[in-house]
XYZ file of C-alpha atoms in Angstrom:
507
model
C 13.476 11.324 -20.423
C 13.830 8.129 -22.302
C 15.120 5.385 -19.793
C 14.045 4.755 -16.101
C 14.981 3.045 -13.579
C 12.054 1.574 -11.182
C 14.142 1.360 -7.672
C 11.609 -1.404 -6.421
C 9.390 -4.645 -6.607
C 6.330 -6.122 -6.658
C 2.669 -4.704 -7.586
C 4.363 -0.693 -7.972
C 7.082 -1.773 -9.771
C 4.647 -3.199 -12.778
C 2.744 -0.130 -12.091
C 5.417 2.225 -12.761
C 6.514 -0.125 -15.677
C 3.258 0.323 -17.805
C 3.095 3.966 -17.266
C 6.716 3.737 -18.740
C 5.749 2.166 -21.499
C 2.587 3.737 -22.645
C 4.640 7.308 -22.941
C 7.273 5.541 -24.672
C 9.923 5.449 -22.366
C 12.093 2.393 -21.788
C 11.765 0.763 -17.986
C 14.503 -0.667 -16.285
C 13.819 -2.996 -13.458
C 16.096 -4.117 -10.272
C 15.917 -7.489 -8.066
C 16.452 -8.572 -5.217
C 17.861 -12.754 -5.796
C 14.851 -14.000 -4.374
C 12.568 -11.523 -7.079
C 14.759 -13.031 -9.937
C 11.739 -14.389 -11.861
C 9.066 -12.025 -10.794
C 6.771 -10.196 -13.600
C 8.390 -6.711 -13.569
C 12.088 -8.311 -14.208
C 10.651 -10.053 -17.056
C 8.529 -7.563 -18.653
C 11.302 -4.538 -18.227
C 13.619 -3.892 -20.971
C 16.727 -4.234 -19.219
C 17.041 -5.989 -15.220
C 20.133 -5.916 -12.560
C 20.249 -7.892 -9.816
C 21.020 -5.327 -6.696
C 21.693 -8.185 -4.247
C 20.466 -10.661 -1.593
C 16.592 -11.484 -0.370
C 17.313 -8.982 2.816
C 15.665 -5.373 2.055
C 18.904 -3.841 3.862
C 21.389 -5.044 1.528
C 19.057 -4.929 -1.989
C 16.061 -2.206 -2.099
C 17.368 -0.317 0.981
C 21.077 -0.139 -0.899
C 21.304 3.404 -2.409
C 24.648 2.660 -4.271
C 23.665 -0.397 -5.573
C 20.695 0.783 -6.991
C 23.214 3.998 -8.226
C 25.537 1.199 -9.949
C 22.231 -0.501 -11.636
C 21.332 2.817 -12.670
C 24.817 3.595 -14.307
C 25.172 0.372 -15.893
C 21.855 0.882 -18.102
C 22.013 3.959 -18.723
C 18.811 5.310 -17.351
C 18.299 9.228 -16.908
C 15.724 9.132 -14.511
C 14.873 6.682 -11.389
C 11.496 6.164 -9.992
C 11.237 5.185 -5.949
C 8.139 3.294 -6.134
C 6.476 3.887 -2.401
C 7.851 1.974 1.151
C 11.753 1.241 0.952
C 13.612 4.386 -0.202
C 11.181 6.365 -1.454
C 10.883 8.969 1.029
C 14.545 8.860 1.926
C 16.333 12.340 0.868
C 19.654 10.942 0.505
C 18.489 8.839 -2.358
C 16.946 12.051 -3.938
C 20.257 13.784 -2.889
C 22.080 10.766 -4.388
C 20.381 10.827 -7.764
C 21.072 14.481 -8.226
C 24.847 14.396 -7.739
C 25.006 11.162 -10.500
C 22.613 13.518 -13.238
C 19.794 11.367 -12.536
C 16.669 12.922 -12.437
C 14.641 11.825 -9.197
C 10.610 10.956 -9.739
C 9.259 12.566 -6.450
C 10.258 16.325 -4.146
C 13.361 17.629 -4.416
C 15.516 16.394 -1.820
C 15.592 19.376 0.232
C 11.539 19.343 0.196
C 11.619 15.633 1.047
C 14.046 16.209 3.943
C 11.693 18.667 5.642
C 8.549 16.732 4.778
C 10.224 13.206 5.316
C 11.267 14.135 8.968
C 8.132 14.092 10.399
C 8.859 16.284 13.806
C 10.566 19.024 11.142
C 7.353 18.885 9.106
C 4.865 19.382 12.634
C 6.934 22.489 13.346
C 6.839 23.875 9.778
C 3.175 23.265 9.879
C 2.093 24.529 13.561
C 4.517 27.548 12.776
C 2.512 27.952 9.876
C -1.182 27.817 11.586
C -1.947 24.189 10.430
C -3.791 22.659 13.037
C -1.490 19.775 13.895
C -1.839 16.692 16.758
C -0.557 17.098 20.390
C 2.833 16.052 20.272
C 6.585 16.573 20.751
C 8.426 19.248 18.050
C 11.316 17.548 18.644
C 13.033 13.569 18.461
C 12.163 11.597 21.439
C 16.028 10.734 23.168
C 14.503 8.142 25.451
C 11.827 6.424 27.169
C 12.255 8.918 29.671
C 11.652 11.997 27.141
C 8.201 10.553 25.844
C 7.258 9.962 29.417
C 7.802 13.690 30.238
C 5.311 14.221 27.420
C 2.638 11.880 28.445
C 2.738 13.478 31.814
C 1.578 17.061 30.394
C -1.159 15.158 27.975
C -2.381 11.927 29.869
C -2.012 8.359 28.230
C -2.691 6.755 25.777
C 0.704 8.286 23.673
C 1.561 6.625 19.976
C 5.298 6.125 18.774
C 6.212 7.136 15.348
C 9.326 7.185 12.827
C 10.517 10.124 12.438
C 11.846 9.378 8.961
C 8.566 7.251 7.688
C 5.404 6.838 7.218
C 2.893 3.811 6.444
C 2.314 2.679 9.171
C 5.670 1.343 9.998
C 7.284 2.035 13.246
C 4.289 2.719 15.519
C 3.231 1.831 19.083
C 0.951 2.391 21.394
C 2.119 2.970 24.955
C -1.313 3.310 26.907
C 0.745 3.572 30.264
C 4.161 4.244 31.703
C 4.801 0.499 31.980
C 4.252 -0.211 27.944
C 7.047 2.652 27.240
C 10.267 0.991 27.104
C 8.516 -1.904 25.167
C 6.937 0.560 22.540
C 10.258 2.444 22.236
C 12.496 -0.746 21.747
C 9.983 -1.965 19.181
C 9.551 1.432 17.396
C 13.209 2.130 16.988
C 13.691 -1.450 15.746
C 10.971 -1.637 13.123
C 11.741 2.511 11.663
C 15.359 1.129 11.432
C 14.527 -2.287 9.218
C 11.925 -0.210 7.362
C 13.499 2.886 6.902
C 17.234 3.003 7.802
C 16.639 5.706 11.020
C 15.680 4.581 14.314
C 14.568 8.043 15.027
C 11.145 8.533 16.447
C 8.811 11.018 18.406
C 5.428 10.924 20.429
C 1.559 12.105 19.710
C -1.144 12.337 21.913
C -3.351 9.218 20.327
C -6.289 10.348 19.560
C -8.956 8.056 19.441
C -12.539 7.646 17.532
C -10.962 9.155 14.881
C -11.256 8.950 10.932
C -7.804 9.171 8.781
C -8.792 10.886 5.706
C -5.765 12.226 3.657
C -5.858 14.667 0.106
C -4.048 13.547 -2.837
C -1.571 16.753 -4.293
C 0.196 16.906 -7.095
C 2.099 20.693 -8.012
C 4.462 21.366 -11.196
C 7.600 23.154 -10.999
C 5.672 26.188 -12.446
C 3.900 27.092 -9.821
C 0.906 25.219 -10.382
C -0.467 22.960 -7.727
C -4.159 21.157 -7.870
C -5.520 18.602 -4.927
C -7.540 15.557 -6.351
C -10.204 15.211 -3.449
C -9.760 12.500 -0.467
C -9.597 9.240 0.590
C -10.824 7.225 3.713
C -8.496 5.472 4.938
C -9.893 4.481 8.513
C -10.245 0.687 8.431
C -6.757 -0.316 8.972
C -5.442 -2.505 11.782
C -2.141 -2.210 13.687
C -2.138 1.115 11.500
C -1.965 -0.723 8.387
C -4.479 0.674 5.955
C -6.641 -2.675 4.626
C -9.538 -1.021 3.046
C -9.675 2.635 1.462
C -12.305 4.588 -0.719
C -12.998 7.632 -2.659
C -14.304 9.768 -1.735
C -15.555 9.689 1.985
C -18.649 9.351 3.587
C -17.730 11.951 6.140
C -17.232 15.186 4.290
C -19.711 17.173 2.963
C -18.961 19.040 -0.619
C -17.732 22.014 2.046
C -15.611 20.129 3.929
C -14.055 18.756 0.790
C -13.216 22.658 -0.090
C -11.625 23.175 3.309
C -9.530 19.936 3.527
C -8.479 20.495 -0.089
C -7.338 24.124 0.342
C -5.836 23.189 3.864
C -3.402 20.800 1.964
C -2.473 22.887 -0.616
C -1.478 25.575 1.482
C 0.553 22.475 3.168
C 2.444 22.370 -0.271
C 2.852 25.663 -0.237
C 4.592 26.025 2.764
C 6.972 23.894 1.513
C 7.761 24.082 -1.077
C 6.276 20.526 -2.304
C 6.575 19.314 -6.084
C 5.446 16.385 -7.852
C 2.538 13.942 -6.177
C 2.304 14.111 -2.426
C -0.426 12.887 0.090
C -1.163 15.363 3.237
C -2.413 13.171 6.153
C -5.352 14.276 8.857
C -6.870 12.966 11.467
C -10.806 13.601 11.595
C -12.360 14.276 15.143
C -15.768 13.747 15.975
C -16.913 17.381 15.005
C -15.050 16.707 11.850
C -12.440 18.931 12.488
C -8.784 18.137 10.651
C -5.756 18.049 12.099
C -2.283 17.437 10.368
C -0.563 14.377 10.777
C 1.938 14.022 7.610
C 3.103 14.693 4.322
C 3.588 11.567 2.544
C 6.203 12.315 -0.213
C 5.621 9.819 -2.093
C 2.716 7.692 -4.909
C 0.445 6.226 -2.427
C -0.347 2.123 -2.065
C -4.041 3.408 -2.328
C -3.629 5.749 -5.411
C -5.855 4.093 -7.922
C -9.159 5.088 -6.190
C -8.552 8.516 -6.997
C -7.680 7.871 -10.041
C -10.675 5.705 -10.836
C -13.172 8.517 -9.353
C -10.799 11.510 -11.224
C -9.921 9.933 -14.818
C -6.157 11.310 -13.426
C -3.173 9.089 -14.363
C -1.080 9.884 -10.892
C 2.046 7.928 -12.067
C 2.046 9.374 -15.701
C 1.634 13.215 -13.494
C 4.828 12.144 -11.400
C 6.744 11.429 -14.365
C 5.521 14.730 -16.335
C 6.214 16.845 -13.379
C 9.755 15.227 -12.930
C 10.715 15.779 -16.451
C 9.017 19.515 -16.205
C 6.236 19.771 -17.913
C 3.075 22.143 -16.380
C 0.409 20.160 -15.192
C -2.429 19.322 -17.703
C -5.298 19.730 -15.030
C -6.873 22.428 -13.604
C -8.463 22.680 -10.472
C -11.882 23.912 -11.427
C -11.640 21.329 -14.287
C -11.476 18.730 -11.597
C -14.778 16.860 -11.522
C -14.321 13.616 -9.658
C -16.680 10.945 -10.904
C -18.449 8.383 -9.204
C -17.316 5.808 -5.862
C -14.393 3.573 -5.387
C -13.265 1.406 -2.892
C -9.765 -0.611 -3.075
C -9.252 -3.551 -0.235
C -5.651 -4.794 0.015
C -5.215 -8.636 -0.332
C -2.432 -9.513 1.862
C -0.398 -12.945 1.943
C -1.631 -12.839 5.715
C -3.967 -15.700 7.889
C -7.173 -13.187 9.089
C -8.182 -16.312 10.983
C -5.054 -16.499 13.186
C -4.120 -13.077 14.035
C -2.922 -12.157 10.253
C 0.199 -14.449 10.428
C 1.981 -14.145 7.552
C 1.426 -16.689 4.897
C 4.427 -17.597 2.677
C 4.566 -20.042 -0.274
C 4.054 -20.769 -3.351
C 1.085 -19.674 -5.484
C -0.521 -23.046 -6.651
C -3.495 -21.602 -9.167
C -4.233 -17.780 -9.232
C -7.830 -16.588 -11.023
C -8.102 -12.351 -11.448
C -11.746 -11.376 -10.668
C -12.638 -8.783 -13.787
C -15.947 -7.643 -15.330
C -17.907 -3.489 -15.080
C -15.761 -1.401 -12.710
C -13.651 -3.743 -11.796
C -8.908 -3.010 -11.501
C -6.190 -5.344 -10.471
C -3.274 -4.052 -9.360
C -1.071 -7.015 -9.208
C 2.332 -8.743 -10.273
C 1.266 -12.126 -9.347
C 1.788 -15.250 -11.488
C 0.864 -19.213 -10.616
C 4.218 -20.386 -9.548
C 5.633 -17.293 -7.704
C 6.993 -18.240 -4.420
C 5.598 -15.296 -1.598
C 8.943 -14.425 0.632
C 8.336 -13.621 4.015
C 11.238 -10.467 3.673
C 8.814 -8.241 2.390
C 5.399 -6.277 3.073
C 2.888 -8.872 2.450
C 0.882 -6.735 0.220
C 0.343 -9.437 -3.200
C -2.755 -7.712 -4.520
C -4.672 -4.285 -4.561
C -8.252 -4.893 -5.705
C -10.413 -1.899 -7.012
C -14.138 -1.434 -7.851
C -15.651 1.349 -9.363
C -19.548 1.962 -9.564
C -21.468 5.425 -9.819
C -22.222 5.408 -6.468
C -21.039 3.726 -3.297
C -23.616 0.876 -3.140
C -23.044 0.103 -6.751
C -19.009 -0.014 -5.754
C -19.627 -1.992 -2.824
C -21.937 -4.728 -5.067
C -19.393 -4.936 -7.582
C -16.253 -5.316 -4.730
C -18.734 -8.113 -3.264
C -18.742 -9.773 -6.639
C -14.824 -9.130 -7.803
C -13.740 -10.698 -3.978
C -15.849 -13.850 -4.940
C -14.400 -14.587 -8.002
C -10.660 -13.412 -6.898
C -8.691 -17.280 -6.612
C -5.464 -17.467 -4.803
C -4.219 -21.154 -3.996
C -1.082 -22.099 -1.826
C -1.265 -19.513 0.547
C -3.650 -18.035 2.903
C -4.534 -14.283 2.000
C -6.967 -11.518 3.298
C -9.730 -12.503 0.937
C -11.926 -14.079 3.371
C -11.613 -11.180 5.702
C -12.515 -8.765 2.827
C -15.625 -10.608 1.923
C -17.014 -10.682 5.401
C -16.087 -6.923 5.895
C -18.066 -5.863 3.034
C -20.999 -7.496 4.705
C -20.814 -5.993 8.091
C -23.711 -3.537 8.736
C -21.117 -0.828 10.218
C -18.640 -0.785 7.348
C -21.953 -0.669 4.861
C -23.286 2.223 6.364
C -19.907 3.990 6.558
C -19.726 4.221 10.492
C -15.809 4.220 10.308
C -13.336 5.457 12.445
C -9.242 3.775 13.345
C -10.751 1.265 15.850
C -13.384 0.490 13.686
C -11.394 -2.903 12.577
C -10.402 -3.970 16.416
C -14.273 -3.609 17.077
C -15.983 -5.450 14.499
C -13.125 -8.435 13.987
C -14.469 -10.646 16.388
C -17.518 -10.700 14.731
C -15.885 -11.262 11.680
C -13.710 -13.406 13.058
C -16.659 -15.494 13.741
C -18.308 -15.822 10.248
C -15.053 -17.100 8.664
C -14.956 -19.452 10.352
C -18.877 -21.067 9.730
C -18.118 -20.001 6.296
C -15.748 -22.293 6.320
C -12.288 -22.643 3.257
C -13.140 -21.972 0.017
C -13.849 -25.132 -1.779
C -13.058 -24.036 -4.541
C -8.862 -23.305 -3.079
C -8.888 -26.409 -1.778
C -10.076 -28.338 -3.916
C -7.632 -26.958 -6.237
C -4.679 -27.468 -3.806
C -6.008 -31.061 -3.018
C -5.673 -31.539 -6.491
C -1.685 -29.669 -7.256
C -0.719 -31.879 -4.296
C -2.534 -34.907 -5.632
C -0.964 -34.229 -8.726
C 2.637 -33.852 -7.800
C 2.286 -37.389 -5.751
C 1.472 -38.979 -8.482
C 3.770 -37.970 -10.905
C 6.399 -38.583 -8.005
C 5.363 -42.083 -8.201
C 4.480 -42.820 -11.532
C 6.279 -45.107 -13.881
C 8.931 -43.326 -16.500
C 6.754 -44.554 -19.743
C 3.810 -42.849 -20.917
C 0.667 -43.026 -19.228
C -3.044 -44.035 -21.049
C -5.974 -42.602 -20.328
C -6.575 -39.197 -18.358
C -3.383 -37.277 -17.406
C -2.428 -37.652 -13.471
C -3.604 -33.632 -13.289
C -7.029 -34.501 -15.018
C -7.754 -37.628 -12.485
C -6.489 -35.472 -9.496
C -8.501 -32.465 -10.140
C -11.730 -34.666 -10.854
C -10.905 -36.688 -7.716
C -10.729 -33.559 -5.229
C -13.582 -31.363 -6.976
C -15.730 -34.619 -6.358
C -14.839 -34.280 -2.658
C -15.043 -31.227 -2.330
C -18.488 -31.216 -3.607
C -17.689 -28.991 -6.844
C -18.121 -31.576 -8.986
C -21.204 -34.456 -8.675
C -20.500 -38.370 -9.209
C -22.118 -39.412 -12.174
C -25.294 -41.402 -11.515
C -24.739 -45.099 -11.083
């Protein structure tokens, strides 16, 4: 394998870039127009522009990707995760052009990647699975046939997705043809296939998944769990390694469960397996995700495991190098999610351009990131900008240092989840680990509450005050050269000083 092709953008594109690189392999990156000057296009070896801003006709465009692919020569292509990455006809697609596909086979990600196909495989197989239907949901009328035999409230889900995209919640008859329309609508822009079927939602609930990875030599290893239950609108915000929920026994069971998941079918290469954690702490399966995970680096901070460098082994067929009695995870880790989103208005989204950017770093600390000062934030794509990541040899030590790396973490010129993240790791609940998938719909007007008496950061705006000061005043300033302190110098001085940053000098 010497040349891939990373089939998408942002934060996992650079990811799957630098794993690229440090096995000496040469990365090739695609764009959207509007990603033209983004970090992975100009860090890759070789770049192709795969067309317009719109997902459907760039990242979601299997032969243009296929053209980009031919043109520079690659021999292998890398999905990335969201987009096409669990889609079997890109898989299928890369084998008929002698590309070799990062991820399942195609066949394995067809019966995984349909959801209702993988709850049969698994409840045929004795896999405790959620109350649901086996089969696509036709209509409004067929989920409210179900919800009949199991009582509201029923949750909407793509068949062909996962992520969190393409849910509702129908908590009576009348929300049905609502949830439908919106369900088909959102698994067709995320995932090309409006399909979608119907669960019992079950509520008071952790989601705690196990990372897999198996060679194509029979060898297959899980890497422990991660607790994924603070997520709103079934968007994960916060997850950690490992959870506070499952005792070194429970880890055995939940690890052995999902690998006999794999085994069933058939799964190769890195793979999540999805459950749902009553009350009693009793699993049941949800989903395979066939794919590298947005929340991948806390395992590999608590396993010393390299999950990207494993994919690309595995794809090129080399036996795993780890062992599952080898496997001695190591410590805590939490990652929160920084989002180009308003937490103080309902997460609106939060285009823009990024005015000043500071990385928190220090003991422990990861940024997962392709931000750069200047980058303009689209609103045509997930508004994940940031994955933050804190390590420490035990939770509280990972929490402290989280505390400390979300204080120091700068974004200017856009509103982002940092505020929410810094109140969260406060709350009394979310210290103690008292989690569950409501957990964020309970506490948030709480925290809703102390952002706001905590008021901006003065630091962001005093920055911004001072980019915008700075920008009026070279708009008006005269062509020949100015004496004294530069317009940015006398701007930035100007707003720390009223911001309170900076103190007036004595008179």
């Amino acid at each position: 394998m010497r040349r891939v092709l990373i089939a998408n953008r942002g934060e996992i594109a650079l990811r799957v870039l630098r794993a690229c690189r440090e096995m000496d392999i040469s990365p090739v990156a695609v764009y959207s127009e509007i990603d033209r000057d983004t970090l992975p296009v100009r860090l890759a070896d070789a770049a192709y522009c795969i067309g317009p801003s719109q997902s459907s006709a760039s990242y979601l465009d299997i032969e243009a990707i296929l053209r980009a692919a031919r043109q520079a020569a690659a021999d292998a292509l890398h999905p990335g995760y969201g987009f096409l990455a669990e889609n079997p006809g890109l898989a299928r697609a890369c084998e008929s052009a002698g590309l070799v596909f990062i991820g399942p086979p195609p066949e394995v990600m067809r019966m995984v990647g349909d959801k209702v196909e993988a709850r049969r495989l698994m409840q045929k197989a004795g896999v405790p699975v959620i109350p649901g239907l086996l089969e696509r949901a036709a209509d409004a009328a067929a989920i409210a046939a179900f919800a009949k035999t199991t009582g509201y409230p029923v949750i909407l889900k793509a068949a062909a997705g996962g992520g969190g995209k393409g849910m509702r919640v129908a908590r009576s008859e009348a929300d049905l043809d609502a949830a439908v329309r919106g369900a088909r609508s959102e698994a067709r822009s995320a995932f090309g296939d409006d399909g979608i079927y119907a669960e019992k939602l079950m509520e008071n609930v952790r989601h705690v998944e196990i990372q897999i990875l198996a060679d194509h030599h029979g060898h297959a290893v899980h890497l422990g769990e991660r607790e994924c239950s603070v997520q709103r609108r079934h968007q994960k915000l916060v997850e950690e390694a490992p959870s506070v929920a499952l005792r070194p026994a429970d880890r055995d069971r939940m690890g052995t469960l999902a690998l006999e998941v794999a085994r069933v079918c058939g799964y190769r290469n890195a793979g999540t397996v999805e459950f749902l954690l009553d009350e009693k702490g009793r699993p049941y399966f949800m989903e395979v995700n066939a794919r590298i995970q947005v929340e991948h680096p806390v395992t590999e901070m608590v396993t010393g495991c390299d999950l990207v460098r494993a994919q690309i082994e595995i794809a090129r067929g080399d036996p795993l190098r780890i062992r599952q009695d080898r496997l001695q995870p190591r410590g805590w880790a939490i990652e929160c999610r920084v989002l180009a989103e308003d937490p103080e208005n309902g997460f609106r989204p939060s285009p823009g351009r990024i005015a000043a950017l500071r990385l928190p770093a220090g003991p422990g600390i990861r940024v997962d990131t392709a931000l750069q000062p200047g980058d303009e934030i689209p609103l045509h794509y997930d508004a994940l900008i940031a994955k933050l990541i804190a390590w420490g040899r035990d939770r509280s030590e990972a929490l402290a240092r989280m505390r400390r790396a979300v204080g120091e973490f700068l974004v200017a010129g856009i509103r982002t989840t940092l505020p929410f993240h810094r109140e969260l790791l406060l709350d009394p609940d979310f210290v103690a680990g008292r989690l569950d998938i409501g957990f964020v719909d309970r506490v948030m007007p709480r925290l809703e509450t102390a952002m706001r008496e905590a008021g901006p950061d003065a630091e962001v705006a005093a920055i911004a005050a001072a980019i915008h000061a700075t920008e009026e005043a070279q708009r008006r300033a005269p062509a020949e050269p100015a004496r004294g302190p530069g317009v940015w110098v006398t701007a930035g001085r100007r707003a720390q000083m009223e911001s309170g940053l900076l103190r007036r000098p004595p008179v």
